[in-house]
Structures are given as C-alpha cells and as structure tokens.
Amino acid sequence: MSDVKTRFEVRRAGPLALLQDAGRFGVRRLGVTQGGPADPHAWAWANRLVDNAWGTTALEVTMGGLELDVTQETVIAVCGADLGATLEGNSLPLWESVRVRAGQRLAFAQPVNGLRAYLAVAGGFAAEPVLGSTACVPREGLGGLDGLGHKLEEGDRLGTETPTGMPDAGRRAPDDVRPDYATTPRLALLPGAQIAEFEGRSLYQAFNTAWRVDERADRMGVRLRGPQLRCRLGGMISEGIGLGAVQVPPDGQPIALLNDRQTIGGYPRLGALTPLACGRLAQCLPGQDVHLVATSRERAHSEHRRFRAGFR
Amino acid sequence: MSAVLPRLEPAGLDGWMVRLFDAIDEANMPWLTALVRRCEASFGDALVDLVPSYTTLLVVFDPLAMAPDEARRRLMTLLADLQPDEAGDDAEPRELPTWYDPSVGPELERLAERANMSIEQVIEQHSQAEYRVFALGFAPGFAFMGRVDERIACPRLETPRRRVPRGSVAIAERQTSAYPLVSPGGWNLVGRTSAVLFDRHREGFSLLSVGDRVRFVPVSRAEFERLGGDTRGMEANQ
C-alpha cells in the first residue's frame, strides 16, 4: 500500500463512522457476519459519482458528529442521509461530486433527513482487507482502518488508494434516485417458509399496519413496534439467517435483521426484506413509521438487476 | 436418507434454505457436509455463502450470476443423489486442551451440586465424551457442539456475563462450546482451553468446522500455561 496518501484527519469522530466495502462473504459458515453498507443504494451512488467501482471502501457516517480535516486535494461525494454536512462552514451539496482542498474542514452535524450518510473519495479509502473485506464490524473485531474492527476515532488518518484519474467535480445523481427519507417507506418483503404458521389475523396485521421503528435499532437489526404477531411455531432449531430476514420472537414484535446480524438464529420469520428495502429501513430514525409490502421473487429479482446494472 | 424428504424453502432474494432434517442428530452432519461440498463444486462463482446448521443448509448465491429458479433447480439435482460424507469420521477428533478449574470455570461447583456429583466427576463426564460440531455462530469461530450428558446439562445463566474470557469452555443445556474471543455470554463456564479457536492469519480462520468431532482433553495448570493458556482468573478479565 505504498501509494496510499493521507487525505483526511479525523478531528471529531462522532458516535459511529465505519469504513465499509461491499461486505464480507464466503465466511458466514464460520460464524462471521456480512457487514457492508447498511444502505447499499446510497453507498453505491457515492462511489459511482467519484468513478469508484462497486465494492470500493467508503465511509458510513451514522447520526453525524464527524469532522474531518482535508490534508490533500481530492474529489468526494456524500450520498444518503442529510446530516447537515458542511465544507468550510458552507452547506455541502449531497449526491454530487465535490472537489475538496487541503486545509478545508468537512463536518457532519446531525440528522436532517435520514440516518446514514456515505462519504466516498476518489480511489476509495485504503484499508487492509481482513477475511477478504475491509467491512468494519466492531462486535467481531474485524475490518476497518486497523483491521481490528475499531470505528473511527479522533486522530485517525484516512488514506486513499491513488485514483486512476481525478473525477470531475459537479457531477450530480439524477433527482429520482435521491429518496426523501422522511416519507413513510413501503418495504418490499419476500414471504418466507414460516409465513403460513402465523395466525390469519397476524398476517393481515403484518401487511396492513404502520410499524413504528423502535429505539433498539442498529446495524444488527431494527425492532418494529405494533400489534403483537402470533405464530403457531415457538422456537425453532437455529438455522442460517439471510440479510433482511424479518424474525418474530415470542413477544410478537418483528425484528428486521441487517448487515451485522448473527449468522444463525431460531425464531420464525415472516420472510426477508429485499436488499434495497433493508437500505431504506436503515435510513429510518426511531419513531418513524414503515409499511411491509409482500413482493414476488420475480419482481424483486428484476428490481435488483435494474439497481445493480447502474454500477460497474 | 432418513424418512425426511429434503425441502427447499425461500430465503430472500439470494437464498434457498435446504431443510434436510427435523430434529437435532449427530447423524445429520455427514449429510450436511456432503451437501456443502457439492454446492461448492456446482455453484462455482455464483456461490456467495453457505451456512450449515443442525438440520439445514442456507445457500446464498449471487442473483446477478444465477437466477433464483436456476439455483433451485441446481439444488434439486444435488439433492437427488446425495450421499453422506463419512470421510471426516475416520479422522482423529480435534482435541482442545482444557484446564478445568473453579478459578476459570466458576460454574463447575454449581453443575456438580445439580448433578449430585463431585467436581472431578463433572470434569470426567464432560471430557470423556466426543462431541460433534452442529453449527458455528454467535461469534466468529464459536462452535455449538453436542450433546452433553444429561446429568451435567444446565440452563444458561439468568444474567449473562458482560465479559467472558477468551478460551472459556462452557455448557448450556445439552450443548458445549469454547469462546473464541472475549464477548458477553450466558453459558456455564467449566474451564478454559489453550486452543486458539479463531485466528485471522490462519488458513481457514476457524479451528473448528461444522461436522467436526471434538474432545476436550483435561490438562494441568502447568501444561495449560506451557501451551500458552491464560491462567488469569475471572476478576482479571472483568
């Protein structure tokens, strides 16, 4: 990594800023979780605006509070949540590539719209992959800047790989890919094998209720509050859990499992949110409402293909 | 195969759950490991992850490289003539050198009282059995092994510990395990192993894999130390 140049120094770390590539794959059988960006849509757009390939390491900023000093000129893009980001005190345009210069300060304040912002930089952030990935999972002590799963801390120096060419500034994502995270999302869910084990009334409620995002929400999973769902199955023998699985423990309150979930679990599931629905849920603040909407495998598959086709 | 017919269940956009059995049984494992190998050979680059566990195999594939229906057909073919993989059964079991002592296994006494045994008898019960790895999960390299003799089986602690020392050997109900890293945990601790269960620099990363057979081998404090074990008591790890 001799080509790595320090581009930023962390002045204030904020509550949670994590380096994330696409995720850690092929090792879930060892009990190692997936990691990766909680909102792949915003993460992928940030990378794309600075000419980075799919999978390039970007920074996931949750809630805000992060302040970076630019130590060397480069081009960045921030997509996803509006966390009141500023450059030298001026409002930073989101979903747009921006040239930053040595001595400037990039600061994130607090959530204005959405919860997680993605900062991508030309060439991508440099970090040594651990088990094939830079994805930072503090609970497992894997990934991130030092490989040991530490979130960003004050004083950290962020280097980047040397980009093949400097991307243009002022490149904007089309308006129709920029969600308004304050609206109530309809989250596409693929029904799973245990869905028939839920009582009829519970099934009706599952798809006709405004579910409230609970305080207990993080990168492992998001609890939803609403009517108590009843399932004829009690506990199950633990089995693998995919991204977006919506499990229902005995208290009847669903939990949508996200990137840092445990790899196996034993609660019955309504089904699984699509990856894009997971990303949309990950932008919701506690207290916000969401709807679950059943979708078909064909539809989810073609939506996913359309999404991925936009990124190289 | 047993009376159970394998079922393929939807598991999201990129997954199929292969349900091979309905109950936990050591005899499931050679079937599951066989299916793991066959999936690796058949799916090639379209394979993203495999999560074997007790009775099931979750197959995660890249939906851009293989359509879900194609993945399903592929799995049906693999299942049609599946044979158990008994190869691993001829190998010697993995041995985990374990120092059983109340200073690192604070629940030894509780288990002995419940079973109406001496601590020595509890240790003997736990260490003379051969266990099978049913699943890995909870944390990297954490192996759920069974089945523990009913007499020394014991429910989880009512209040989990915030920090369980690395290497702690533990029992919960009829399962046993060893904690690869410091982590919170509610299992009953009976000793500590010097074995390094998860190492990011080692090929394969995890010492144990699903289907492995495992023995806990009692060692003295001196031997445990010689093997690199951490003899500090529970207090030092708080």
XYZ file of C-alpha atoms in Angstrom:
550
model
C 0.000 0.000 0.000
C 2.877 2.354 -0.801
C 0.610 4.504 -2.960
C -1.611 5.395 -0.047
C -1.800 9.109 0.613
C -3.341 10.595 3.717
C -6.256 12.725 2.589
C -8.125 13.338 5.842
C -7.508 13.535 9.559
C -10.296 12.837 11.982
C -10.860 15.907 14.159
C -14.029 14.573 15.816
C -15.251 11.015 15.345
C -18.952 11.373 16.188
C -20.959 8.419 17.501
C -20.328 5.940 14.692
C -18.340 6.185 11.478
C -17.322 2.900 9.839
C -15.405 2.012 6.717
C -17.470 -0.327 4.563
C -16.768 -2.155 1.346
C -19.488 -4.400 -0.144
C -19.230 -6.833 2.783
C -17.500 -9.982 3.933
C -18.556 -13.074 2.018
C -17.752 -16.767 1.980
C -17.082 -16.916 5.722
C -20.565 -16.993 7.219
C -20.206 -20.703 7.887
C -17.510 -19.705 10.423
C -19.951 -17.501 12.285
C -18.597 -14.341 10.647
C -21.276 -11.843 9.706
C -21.726 -9.990 6.402
C -21.100 -6.349 7.302
C -21.059 -3.867 4.430
C -23.129 -0.718 3.892
C -26.473 -0.683 5.688
C -27.839 1.330 2.758
C -26.266 -0.103 -0.408
C -28.144 2.335 -2.659
C -26.583 5.483 -1.185
C -23.195 3.779 -0.742
C -23.116 2.691 -4.393
C -24.094 6.154 -5.648
C -21.411 7.860 -3.591
C -18.798 5.556 -5.107
C -20.183 5.972 -8.587
C -20.039 9.766 -8.508
C -16.280 9.612 -7.912
C -15.700 6.867 -10.503
C -15.135 4.071 -7.967
C -16.079 0.506 -8.868
C -18.757 -1.424 -6.953
C -17.213 -2.661 -3.736
C -14.842 0.249 -3.149
C -14.421 1.148 0.526
C -16.434 4.214 1.574
C -17.270 5.693 4.954
C -20.658 5.147 6.581
C -21.493 8.040 8.885
C -24.347 7.353 11.301
C -26.145 10.254 13.016
C -23.417 12.788 12.188
C -20.883 14.403 14.523
C -17.905 13.515 12.314
C -15.390 16.233 11.457
C -12.539 15.691 9.022
C -9.652 17.926 8.048
C -8.698 17.622 4.411
C -4.922 17.205 4.162
C -4.639 16.750 0.415
C -6.815 17.771 -2.507
C -9.230 15.182 -3.847
C -12.811 14.677 -5.049
C -15.519 13.339 -2.752
C -19.233 12.586 -2.866
C -21.669 12.326 0.024
C -24.903 10.426 -0.625
C -27.674 9.133 1.589
C -28.885 10.949 4.664
C -28.737 14.697 5.017
C -26.708 15.009 8.209
C -26.216 18.741 7.864
C -22.812 18.291 6.201
C -20.714 21.407 5.620
C -17.439 22.192 3.892
C -15.683 25.180 5.448
C -18.968 26.045 7.087
C -20.908 26.094 3.811
C -23.626 23.575 3.169
C -22.162 20.641 1.239
C -24.167 19.556 -1.806
C -25.294 15.933 -1.464
C -25.458 13.344 -4.258
C -22.829 15.335 -6.093
C -19.066 15.104 -6.610
C -17.200 17.913 -4.892
C -13.545 18.961 -5.017
C -12.017 19.437 -1.572
C -8.677 21.114 -0.837
C -6.005 20.819 1.826
C -6.896 22.785 4.923
C -10.647 22.580 4.434
C -12.866 21.080 7.082
C -15.693 18.677 6.283
C -18.189 18.398 9.115
C -21.354 16.406 9.671
C -23.869 17.840 12.163
C -26.976 15.811 12.974
C -29.811 14.083 11.087
C -31.961 16.386 8.995
C -33.330 13.716 6.657
C -32.323 10.069 7.082
C -29.778 8.479 9.396
C -26.724 7.291 7.447
C -24.576 9.250 5.019
C -21.909 7.737 2.774
C -18.690 9.554 2.049
C -16.818 8.211 -0.955
C -13.467 9.529 -2.118
C -11.732 9.189 -5.479
C -9.777 5.931 -5.403
C -11.513 4.713 -2.254
C -10.364 4.628 1.360
C -7.314 2.477 1.970
C -7.554 -0.353 4.499
C -6.055 -3.830 4.646
C -8.775 -6.413 3.966
C -9.441 -8.914 6.758
C -11.012 -12.205 5.708
C -11.335 -10.704 2.247
C -13.031 -7.457 3.207
C -12.474 -4.045 4.794
C -16.047 -4.006 6.194
C -15.830 -2.791 9.786
C -17.737 -4.897 12.321
C -16.830 -3.741 15.853
C -18.642 -6.647 17.551
C -16.425 -9.153 15.744
C -13.260 -7.074 15.884
C -12.863 -7.312 12.121
C -12.186 -4.774 9.384
C -11.905 -1.017 9.387
C -8.823 1.152 9.356
C -6.667 -1.090 11.573
C -8.329 -4.388 10.686
C -9.417 -4.832 14.303
C -12.940 -3.544 13.895
C -12.480 -0.137 15.515
C -14.863 2.603 14.497
C -13.214 5.874 13.506
C -11.550 7.723 16.358
C -10.198 11.207 16.813
C -6.709 11.431 15.346
C -7.194 8.655 12.770
C -5.617 9.379 9.407
C -7.599 8.281 6.396
C -5.613 7.411 3.327
C -6.874 6.666 -0.133
C -5.747 4.474 -2.942
C -4.418 6.543 -5.808
C -7.219 7.031 -8.315
C -6.519 6.336 -11.966
C -7.659 9.840 -12.792
C -9.282 12.651 -10.833
C -13.051 12.557 -11.401
C -14.889 15.732 -12.327
C -16.475 17.836 -9.646
C -20.100 18.893 -10.030
C -21.357 15.561 -11.284
C -24.875 15.003 -9.879
C -27.029 11.970 -9.325
C -30.439 12.287 -11.010
C -33.183 13.576 -8.718
C -35.213 10.394 -8.974
C -32.563 8.309 -7.176
C -32.497 10.667 -4.200
C -35.032 9.439 -1.657
C -36.851 11.617 0.808
C -36.204 9.535 3.905
C -38.832 11.400 5.930
C -41.643 9.782 3.950
C -43.155 6.517 5.179
C -41.452 3.774 3.177
C -43.081 0.676 1.753
C -40.567 -2.088 2.390
C -40.662 -4.983 -0.081
C -40.721 -8.337 1.703
C -40.377 -11.764 0.143
C -42.591 -14.150 2.124
C -40.677 -16.961 3.760
C -41.287 -20.573 4.657
C -42.872 -19.966 8.071
C -45.365 -17.379 6.894
C -48.211 -19.890 6.900
C -47.558 -20.596 10.567
C -48.672 -17.101 11.583
C -52.299 -16.676 12.599
C -54.547 -15.195 9.924
C -55.212 -12.008 11.819
C -51.496 -11.561 12.412
C -50.777 -11.955 8.716
C -53.344 -9.311 7.910
C -51.835 -7.006 10.503
C -48.288 -7.633 9.287
C -49.070 -6.117 5.899
C -51.696 -3.571 6.924
C -50.072 -1.859 9.870
C -47.891 1.176 10.173
C -44.937 -0.346 12.025
C -43.001 2.024 14.219
C -39.196 1.889 14.225
C -38.080 1.219 17.798
C -35.167 2.792 19.687
C -33.478 -0.585 19.594
C -32.155 -0.293 16.077
C -28.601 -0.737 14.896
C -26.598 -2.457 12.182
C -27.560 -5.874 13.570
C -31.273 -5.319 13.308
C -34.224 -2.968 13.639
C -37.093 -3.717 16.002
C -40.547 -2.727 14.846
C -43.388 -1.919 17.219
C -47.028 -2.576 16.507
C -49.667 -5.235 17.023
C -48.461 -8.455 18.594
C -47.997 -11.058 15.850
C -48.778 -14.616 16.839
C -47.079 -17.621 15.331
C -48.003 -21.239 15.923
C -44.319 -22.146 15.966
C -42.434 -21.498 19.147
C -38.686 -21.517 18.975
C -37.047 -23.329 16.085
C -33.766 -25.147 15.784
C -31.229 -22.452 14.906
C -30.581 -22.041 11.201
C -28.832 -19.613 8.860
C -30.370 -16.147 8.593
C -30.192 -14.132 5.414
C -29.987 -10.366 5.032
C -33.320 -8.694 5.722
C -34.924 -11.684 7.459
C -37.890 -10.441 9.496
C -37.993 -12.643 12.562
C -40.719 -12.628 15.155
C -39.679 -13.587 18.703
C -42.291 -14.658 21.275
C -43.130 -11.025 22.146
C -44.701 -10.751 18.684
C -42.690 -7.669 17.685
C -40.776 -8.175 14.432
C -37.049 -7.564 14.061
C -35.620 -6.931 10.589
C -32.083 -8.287 10.548
C -29.474 -6.194 8.794
C -25.806 -6.447 7.801
C -24.243 -7.214 11.198
C -26.835 -9.820 12.302
C -25.741 -13.073 13.892
C -25.332 -15.742 11.253
C -27.808 -18.219 12.751
C -30.987 -17.838 14.766
C -34.073 -19.678 15.887
C -37.180 -17.501 15.577
C -39.876 -17.944 12.939
C -39.743 -15.418 10.126
C -42.327 -13.600 8.052
C -39.822 -13.565 5.216
C -36.990 -11.336 4.092
C -36.790 -7.708 3.017
C -35.064 -7.121 -0.305
C -31.565 -5.579 -0.072
C -32.926 -2.218 -1.252
C -35.698 -2.344 1.358
C -33.056 -3.065 4.012
C -31.197 0.023 2.891
C -34.334 2.137 3.050
C -35.129 0.849 6.556
C -31.580 1.633 7.660
C -32.284 5.306 6.911
C -35.257 5.432 9.291
C -34.980 7.138 12.657
C -36.638 5.689 15.757
C -40.270 6.755 15.858
C -40.675 6.735 12.089
C -43.366 4.502 10.536
C -42.805 1.851 7.855
C -45.088 -0.483 5.922
C -44.286 -4.051 4.943
C -45.412 -4.966 1.431
C -45.275 -8.511 0.106
C -43.493 -8.838 -3.198
C -42.756 -11.658 -5.612
C -39.392 -13.240 -6.269
C -39.570 -12.272 -9.946
C -40.326 -8.662 -9.207
C -37.662 -8.404 -6.508
C -35.148 -10.046 -8.778
C -35.739 -7.691 -11.700
C -35.694 -4.661 -9.398
C -32.353 -5.851 -8.025
C -30.934 -6.358 -11.509
C -32.005 -2.868 -12.530
C -30.351 -1.424 -9.442
C -27.071 -3.255 -9.942
C -26.958 -2.561 -13.684
C -26.256 1.090 -12.879
C -22.967 0.292 -11.179
C -19.854 -1.200 -12.641
C -31.552 -40.810 3.802
C -33.824 -40.904 6.820
C -37.602 -40.705 6.468
C -37.405 -36.956 5.964
C -37.507 -35.603 2.436
C -35.396 -32.511 1.915
C -37.410 -29.357 1.382
C -36.346 -26.203 -0.384
C -37.678 -23.071 1.232
C -37.455 -19.471 0.019
C -34.943 -17.393 1.983
C -34.959 -13.944 0.449
C -33.815 -12.702 -2.924
C -30.495 -14.528 -2.891
C -31.051 -17.615 -0.788
C -32.612 -21.039 -0.521
C -32.951 -22.884 2.733
C -32.424 -26.612 2.320
C -34.204 -28.343 5.175
C -32.813 -31.844 5.402
C -33.993 -32.950 8.827
C -36.488 -32.060 11.525
C -34.532 -32.981 14.652
C -31.019 -32.482 16.001
C -28.960 -35.607 15.468
C -25.263 -36.263 15.079
C -26.098 -38.409 12.078
C -27.339 -35.302 10.219
C -23.891 -33.852 9.946
C -22.301 -36.094 7.269
C -25.296 -35.280 5.018
C -24.909 -31.562 5.589
C -21.156 -31.561 4.987
C -21.699 -33.596 1.828
C -24.188 -31.033 0.547
C -21.768 -28.212 1.385
C -19.089 -29.848 -0.784
C -21.496 -30.466 -3.629
C -22.727 -26.867 -3.602
C -19.153 -25.580 -3.696
C -18.433 -27.729 -6.725
C -21.669 -26.980 -8.534
C -22.331 -23.275 -7.959
C -18.815 -22.055 -8.683
C -18.521 -18.283 -8.745
C -22.253 -17.819 -8.227
C -21.881 -19.088 -4.658
C -21.779 -16.326 -2.041
C -22.117 -18.173 1.274
C -23.150 -21.450 2.859
C -24.486 -21.649 6.391
C -24.885 -25.234 7.625
C -26.639 -25.620 10.962
C -28.080 -28.643 12.845
C -30.750 -29.606 10.297
C -30.445 -27.112 7.457
C -28.151 -25.566 4.911
C -28.700 -21.956 3.878
C -27.373 -21.475 0.362
C -26.668 -17.858 -0.578
C -25.958 -17.174 -4.238
C -25.353 -14.115 -6.391
C -28.694 -13.355 -8.041
C -26.874 -11.489 -10.825
C -24.842 -14.572 -11.702
C -27.608 -17.152 -11.275
C -31.359 -16.687 -11.398
C -33.149 -17.909 -8.262
C -35.023 -20.587 -10.228
C -31.793 -21.878 -11.692
C -30.284 -22.074 -8.194
C -33.335 -24.029 -7.087
C -33.054 -26.492 -9.966
C -29.360 -26.905 -9.250
C -30.075 -27.758 -5.626
C -32.791 -30.263 -6.555
C -30.269 -32.048 -8.744
C -27.658 -32.106 -5.999
C -30.152 -33.465 -3.514
C -31.450 -36.187 -5.784
C -28.453 -38.464 -5.312
C -26.872 -37.038 -2.184
C -24.725 -39.434 -0.168
C -23.407 -38.735 3.321
C -19.783 -37.688 3.564
C -18.317 -40.070 6.135
C -14.709 -39.207 5.247
C -14.272 -36.955 8.268
C -15.370 -39.711 10.600
C -12.198 -41.733 10.128
C -10.009 -38.809 11.125
C -8.955 -38.368 14.739
C -11.192 -35.956 16.607
C -9.954 -32.410 17.208
C -8.537 -32.080 20.700
C -8.994 -28.971 22.822
C -6.542 -28.982 25.781
C -8.636 -27.776 28.696
C -7.737 -26.679 32.189
C -10.788 -27.431 34.325
C -10.609 -25.343 37.477
C -13.077 -23.256 39.515
C -10.867 -20.177 39.026
C -11.570 -20.218 35.285
C -14.711 -22.361 35.410
C -16.831 -20.696 38.084
C -19.903 -22.884 37.368
C -18.116 -26.205 37.988
C -19.422 -26.226 41.533
C -22.990 -25.402 40.512
C -23.019 -28.199 37.947
C -21.607 -30.650 40.477
C -24.295 -29.722 43.008
C -27.094 -30.035 40.459
C -25.834 -33.431 39.312
C -25.070 -34.592 42.823
C -21.524 -35.337 41.704
C -18.058 -34.258 42.691
C -16.315 -31.647 40.572
C -13.953 -34.387 39.389
C -16.908 -36.413 38.137
C -18.306 -33.432 36.242
C -14.931 -32.960 34.570
C -14.794 -36.623 33.733
C -18.301 -36.549 32.240
C -17.521 -33.520 30.099
C -14.108 -34.677 28.912
C -14.767 -38.317 28.191
C -17.465 -37.648 25.610
C -16.836 -36.934 21.957
C -18.846 -34.040 20.590
C -19.974 -33.066 17.139
C -19.953 -29.508 15.794
C -23.563 -28.800 14.802
C -23.206 -25.138 13.850
C -20.963 -22.092 14.040
C -22.486 -18.779 15.006
C -22.966 -16.163 17.718
C -19.383 -15.015 17.108
C -16.605 -15.898 14.654
C -15.442 -19.443 15.380
C -17.996 -20.122 18.141
C -18.964 -23.791 17.682
C -22.196 -25.238 19.006
C -21.279 -28.795 19.991
C -23.315 -31.626 21.409
C -24.618 -33.468 23.023
C -23.596 -33.063 26.626
C -24.558 -35.870 29.010
C -27.951 -35.060 30.510
C -26.607 -35.172 34.048
C -24.330 -32.199 33.527
C -26.660 -30.284 31.208
C -27.620 -26.935 32.696
C -29.689 -23.912 31.607
C -27.972 -20.639 30.740
C -27.236 -18.110 33.484
C -30.167 -15.885 34.327
C -27.956 -12.843 33.890
C -25.334 -13.224 31.161
C -21.790 -12.105 31.945
C -20.684 -8.920 30.245
C -17.225 -10.317 29.563
C -16.469 -13.986 29.163
C -12.706 -14.573 28.856
C -11.339 -15.919 25.613
C -10.983 -19.717 25.604
C -13.673 -20.251 28.238
C -15.169 -23.739 27.955
C -18.878 -23.682 28.569
C -22.104 -25.669 28.800
C -25.665 -24.558 28.020
C -28.428 -27.140 28.165
C -27.023 -30.116 26.273
C -24.549 -28.105 24.241
C -20.962 -27.204 24.879
C -18.584 -24.683 23.333
C -15.497 -22.562 23.842
C -15.487 -18.764 23.462
C -13.069 -17.773 20.660
C -12.917 -14.101 21.706
C -13.816 -12.060 24.739
C -17.542 -11.482 24.478
C -20.702 -11.266 26.534
C -22.180 -14.687 27.254
C -24.619 -16.604 29.393
C -23.220 -20.126 29.269
C -21.954 -22.004 32.331
C -18.161 -21.871 32.461
C -16.315 -25.049 33.480
C -12.746 -24.422 32.330
C -10.535 -22.837 29.740
C -8.841 -24.133 26.629
C -5.448 -23.052 25.339
C -6.574 -23.770 21.766
C -6.807 -20.729 19.501
C -10.285 -21.109 18.067
C -10.265 -18.193 15.654
C -7.208 -16.709 14.007
C -7.460 -14.283 11.111
C -3.921 -15.220 9.998
C -4.513 -18.963 9.823
C -5.743 -20.706 6.722
C -9.453 -21.372 7.161
C -9.532 -18.911 10.093
C -11.622 -21.130 12.394
C -10.144 -24.148 14.187
C -13.486 -25.944 14.104
C -15.897 -26.560 11.230
C -19.430 -27.880 11.118
C -19.355 -31.670 11.233
C -16.034 -31.906 13.121
C -15.702 -34.307 16.039
C -14.175 -32.755 19.143
C -12.773 -33.830 22.508
C -11.892 -31.688 25.492
C -8.653 -33.069 26.947
C -8.018 -32.231 30.618
C -4.582 -30.723 31.249
C -2.862 -29.483 34.384
C -2.390 -25.809 35.079
C 1.295 -26.162 34.223
C 0.568 -27.849 30.906
C -2.149 -25.301 30.113
C 0.342 -22.499 30.739
C 3.002 -24.219 28.670
C 0.507 -24.377 25.779
C 0.029 -20.630 26.012
C -3.204 -20.618 28.017
C -4.211 -17.570 30.043
C -4.374 -18.587 33.735
C -5.723 -15.286 34.991
C -8.949 -15.713 36.937
C -12.341 -14.233 36.135
C -11.605 -10.975 38.012
C -8.666 -10.139 35.769
C -10.977 -10.355 32.790
C -13.680 -8.017 34.023
